[in-house]
Amino acid sequence: MEYKKQRQLETKRLILRPWNEEDAPTLYKYAKSPDVGPIADWPPHTSVENSREIIKDVLSAPETYAVVLKETGEPVGSIGLMIGSRSNFRIPETEAEIGYWIGVPYWGHGLIPEAVEEMLRYGFENLGLKKIWCGSFTGNAKSARVQEKCGFKYRTTVEGAYSELIGQKRDIRVSVMTRWRWKRLTAKKQRANT
């Protein structure tokens, strides 16, 4: 299945748009924190140039977006769908894995759940995906909370998965959202808002 990169998605407080090289200084500002990368399975960025290379080599992948605050126009995190063979899981091309992170100053503001909900909508409605998976290392309570808040259902724990970027084995908590479950939860939210 072939997917075209969406130009821009919008939520109440966010714009989700492709990364560009001009974002490197701002990316570095948030991605250099040792509290961000290692819990998301990547080492902290070491320089603006390192962030620029990561934008070119990693964040330019299809369906990968900067999480931009509408209020300031500043990218403060990242979110993306890794479809089929691009996922860390063995899944068919009709399914995806979602990944996300946000800079420390924005933890606890509900921005990533807002972005995840939009990516779920986009994945199921626009890309026709059947399931969206999400993994987080055990002990990453913030990521697990995002998954719970967005309605993902816990599926399994993968023990002793080796992280090449971090160079250690860790357990991964895996959850999933099916298109059917997402439709049901969305309808329930709409009824509650009327």
CSV table of C-alpha atoms in Angstrom, one decimal:
chain,number,residue,atom,x,y,z
A,1,MET,CA,0.0,0.0,0.0
A,2,GLU,CA,1.4,3.4,-0.9
A,3,TYR,CA,0.8,6.5,1.3
A,4,LYS,CA,1.3,10.1,0.4
A,5,LYS,CA,2.6,12.4,3.1
A,6,GLN,CA,-0.1,14.7,4.5
A,7,ARG,CA,1.0,18.3,4.3
A,8,GLN,CA,-0.5,19.5,7.5
A,9,LEU,CA,-3.0,18.4,10.2
A,10,GLU,CA,-4.6,20.7,12.8
A,11,THR,CA,-6.1,20.4,16.3
A,12,LYS,CA,-7.4,23.1,18.6
A,13,ARG,CA,-3.9,24.1,19.9
A,14,LEU,CA,-1.6,22.4,17.4
A,15,ILE,CA,-0.4,22.2,13.8
A,16,LEU,CA,1.2,18.9,12.8
A,17,ARG,CA,3.4,19.5,9.8
A,18,PRO,CA,6.5,18.1,8.2
A,19,TRP,CA,9.8,18.9,9.7
A,20,ASN,CA,12.2,21.1,7.8
A,21,GLU,CA,15.9,21.9,8.3
A,22,GLU,CA,15.2,25.4,9.6
A,23,ASP,CA,13.6,23.6,12.7
A,24,ALA,CA,17.0,22.3,13.8
A,25,PRO,CA,17.8,24.9,16.5
A,26,THR,CA,14.4,24.5,18.1
A,27,LEU,CA,14.6,20.7,17.8
A,28,TYR,CA,17.9,20.7,19.5
A,29,LYS,CA,16.6,22.9,22.3
A,30,TYR,CA,14.1,20.2,23.3
A,31,ALA,CA,15.8,17.0,22.0
A,32,LYS,CA,19.1,17.6,23.9
A,33,SER,CA,17.4,16.9,27.2
A,34,PRO,CA,18.4,13.5,28.8
A,35,ASP,CA,14.8,13.3,30.1
A,36,VAL,CA,13.3,13.0,26.6
A,37,GLY,CA,15.3,10.8,24.1
A,38,PRO,CA,16.3,7.8,26.2
A,39,ILE,CA,12.7,7.1,27.4
A,40,ALA,CA,11.7,7.3,23.7
A,41,ASP,CA,14.6,5.0,22.5
A,42,TRP,CA,17.1,7.6,21.1
A,43,PRO,CA,20.1,9.4,22.6
A,44,PRO,CA,19.9,13.1,23.4
A,45,HIS,CA,20.9,15.3,20.5
A,46,THR,CA,24.4,16.7,20.7
A,47,SER,CA,24.3,19.9,18.6
A,48,VAL,CA,22.1,21.9,16.2
A,49,GLU,CA,24.0,20.1,13.4
A,50,ASN,CA,23.1,16.7,14.9
A,51,SER,CA,19.4,17.8,15.0
A,52,ARG,CA,19.6,19.0,11.4
A,53,GLU,CA,21.0,15.5,10.3
A,54,ILE,CA,18.3,13.8,12.3
A,55,ILE,CA,15.7,15.9,10.5
A,56,LYS,CA,17.2,14.9,7.1
A,57,ASP,CA,17.7,11.2,8.0
A,58,VAL,CA,14.9,10.3,10.4
A,59,LEU,CA,12.2,13.0,10.8
A,60,SER,CA,11.8,13.4,7.0
A,61,ALA,CA,10.2,9.9,6.9
A,62,PRO,CA,6.6,9.6,5.5
A,63,GLU,CA,3.9,10.4,8.0
A,64,THR,CA,6.3,12.1,10.5
A,65,TYR,CA,5.3,15.5,11.9
A,66,ALA,CA,6.6,18.3,14.0
A,67,VAL,CA,4.2,19.1,16.8
A,68,VAL,CA,3.9,22.9,16.5
A,69,LEU,CA,2.1,25.2,19.0
A,70,LYS,CA,-0.4,27.4,17.1
A,71,GLU,CA,0.2,30.1,19.7
A,72,THR,CA,3.9,30.5,19.0
A,73,GLY,CA,4.6,28.6,15.7
A,74,GLU,CA,7.4,26.7,17.5
A,75,PRO,CA,7.8,22.9,17.1
A,76,VAL,CA,8.0,21.4,20.6
A,77,GLY,CA,7.8,17.7,19.8
A,78,SER,CA,7.3,15.1,17.2
A,79,ILE,CA,4.7,12.4,16.2
A,80,GLY,CA,4.5,9.9,13.4
A,81,LEU,CA,3.0,6.8,12.0
A,82,MET,CA,5.4,4.0,10.9
A,83,ILE,CA,3.3,2.0,8.5
A,84,GLY,CA,3.7,-1.8,8.0
A,85,SER,CA,7.3,-2.7,7.4
A,86,ARG,CA,8.6,0.6,8.7
A,87,SER,CA,7.3,-0.3,12.2
A,88,ASN,CA,9.4,-1.8,15.0
A,89,PHE,CA,6.7,-4.5,15.2
A,90,ARG,CA,5.9,-7.2,12.6
A,91,ILE,CA,2.7,-5.8,11.2
A,92,PRO,CA,0.9,-5.8,7.8
A,93,GLU,CA,0.9,-2.7,5.6
A,94,THR,CA,-2.7,-2.0,6.7
A,95,GLU,CA,-1.5,-1.3,10.3
A,96,ALA,CA,0.9,1.2,11.8
A,97,GLU,CA,2.9,2.0,14.9
A,98,ILE,CA,2.6,5.5,16.4
A,99,GLY,CA,5.5,7.2,18.1
A,100,TYR,CA,5.6,10.6,19.9
A,101,TRP,CA,7.6,12.8,22.2
A,102,ILE,CA,7.4,16.4,23.5
A,103,GLY,CA,9.8,18.8,25.2
A,104,VAL,CA,10.0,18.8,29.0
A,105,PRO,CA,8.4,22.3,29.4
A,106,TYR,CA,5.2,21.0,27.8
A,107,TRP,CA,4.8,17.8,29.8
A,108,GLY,CA,1.4,17.5,31.5
A,109,HIS,CA,-0.4,20.0,29.2
A,110,GLY,CA,-2.4,17.4,27.3
A,111,LEU,CA,-0.7,18.3,24.0
A,112,ILE,CA,0.5,14.9,23.0
A,113,PRO,CA,-2.9,13.2,23.7
A,114,GLU,CA,-4.4,15.9,21.5
A,115,ALA,CA,-1.8,15.1,18.7
A,116,VAL,CA,-2.3,11.4,19.1
A,117,GLU,CA,-6.1,11.7,18.8
A,118,GLU,CA,-5.6,13.6,15.5
A,119,MET,CA,-3.2,11.0,14.2
A,120,LEU,CA,-5.6,8.2,15.1
A,121,ARG,CA,-8.4,10.1,13.2
A,122,TYR,CA,-6.1,10.6,10.2
A,123,GLY,CA,-4.7,7.1,10.3
A,124,PHE,CA,-8.2,5.5,10.3
A,125,GLU,CA,-10.1,7.9,8.2
A,126,ASN,CA,-7.5,9.1,5.6
A,127,LEU,CA,-5.1,6.2,5.4
A,128,GLY,CA,-7.6,3.4,5.9
A,129,LEU,CA,-5.5,1.7,8.6
A,130,LYS,CA,-7.1,-1.2,10.5
A,131,LYS,CA,-5.0,-1.0,13.7
A,132,ILE,CA,-2.5,1.4,15.3
A,133,TRP,CA,0.0,0.0,17.7
A,134,CYS,CA,2.0,1.9,20.4
A,135,GLY,CA,5.0,0.7,22.4
A,136,SER,CA,6.6,2.3,25.4
A,137,PHE,CA,9.3,1.1,27.7
A,138,THR,CA,8.1,-0.1,31.0
A,139,GLY,CA,8.7,2.7,33.5
A,140,ASN,CA,7.7,5.4,31.0
A,141,ALA,CA,4.5,6.2,32.9
A,142,LYS,CA,3.9,9.4,30.8
A,143,SER,CA,3.7,7.5,27.6
A,144,ALA,CA,1.5,4.7,29.1
A,145,ARG,CA,-0.8,7.5,30.4
A,146,VAL,CA,-1.1,9.0,26.9
A,147,GLN,CA,-2.1,5.6,25.6
A,148,GLU,CA,-4.7,5.0,28.3
A,149,LYS,CA,-6.1,8.5,27.9
A,150,CYS,CA,-6.5,8.0,24.1
A,151,GLY,CA,-8.2,4.7,24.5
A,152,PHE,CA,-5.4,2.2,23.5
A,153,LYS,CA,-5.9,-1.3,24.9
A,154,TYR,CA,-3.0,-3.0,26.5
A,155,ARG,CA,-2.0,-6.1,24.5
A,156,THR,CA,1.4,-7.5,25.8
A,157,THR,CA,4.8,-6.8,27.3
A,158,VAL,CA,7.8,-7.7,25.2
A,159,GLU,CA,10.6,-8.6,27.6
A,160,GLY,CA,14.3,-7.9,27.1
A,161,ALA,CA,14.0,-6.1,23.7
A,162,TYR,CA,17.4,-4.8,22.7
A,163,SER,CA,17.7,-1.1,21.8
A,164,GLU,CA,20.5,-0.5,19.3
A,165,LEU,CA,20.4,3.3,19.8
A,166,ILE,CA,20.5,3.2,23.6
A,167,GLY,CA,22.6,0.0,23.8
A,168,GLN,CA,20.6,-1.9,26.4
A,169,LYS,CA,17.8,-4.4,26.9
A,170,ARG,CA,14.4,-3.1,28.1
A,171,ASP,CA,10.9,-4.3,28.4
A,172,ILE,CA,8.3,-2.8,26.1
A,173,ARG,CA,4.6,-2.3,27.0
A,174,VAL,CA,2.6,-2.8,23.8
A,175,SER,CA,-1.0,-1.5,23.3
A,176,VAL,CA,-3.3,-1.2,20.3
A,177,MET,CA,-6.2,0.7,18.9
A,178,THR,CA,-8.4,-0.9,16.3
A,179,ARG,CA,-10.5,1.1,13.8
A,180,TRP,CA,-13.6,-0.4,15.3
A,181,ARG,CA,-12.7,0.6,18.9
A,182,TRP,CA,-11.7,4.1,17.7
A,183,LYS,CA,-15.1,4.6,16.0
A,184,ARG,CA,-16.9,3.4,19.1
A,185,LEU,CA,-14.9,5.7,21.4
A,186,THR,CA,-15.3,8.6,19.0
A,187,ALA,CA,-19.1,8.2,18.8
A,188,LYS,CA,-19.2,8.0,22.6
A,189,LYS,CA,-17.2,11.3,23.0
A,190,GLN,CA,-19.5,13.0,20.4
A,191,ARG,CA,-22.6,11.9,22.3
A,192,ALA,CA,-21.1,13.2,25.6
A,193,ASN,CA,-20.5,16.6,24.0
A,194,THR,CA,-24.0,17.1,22.7
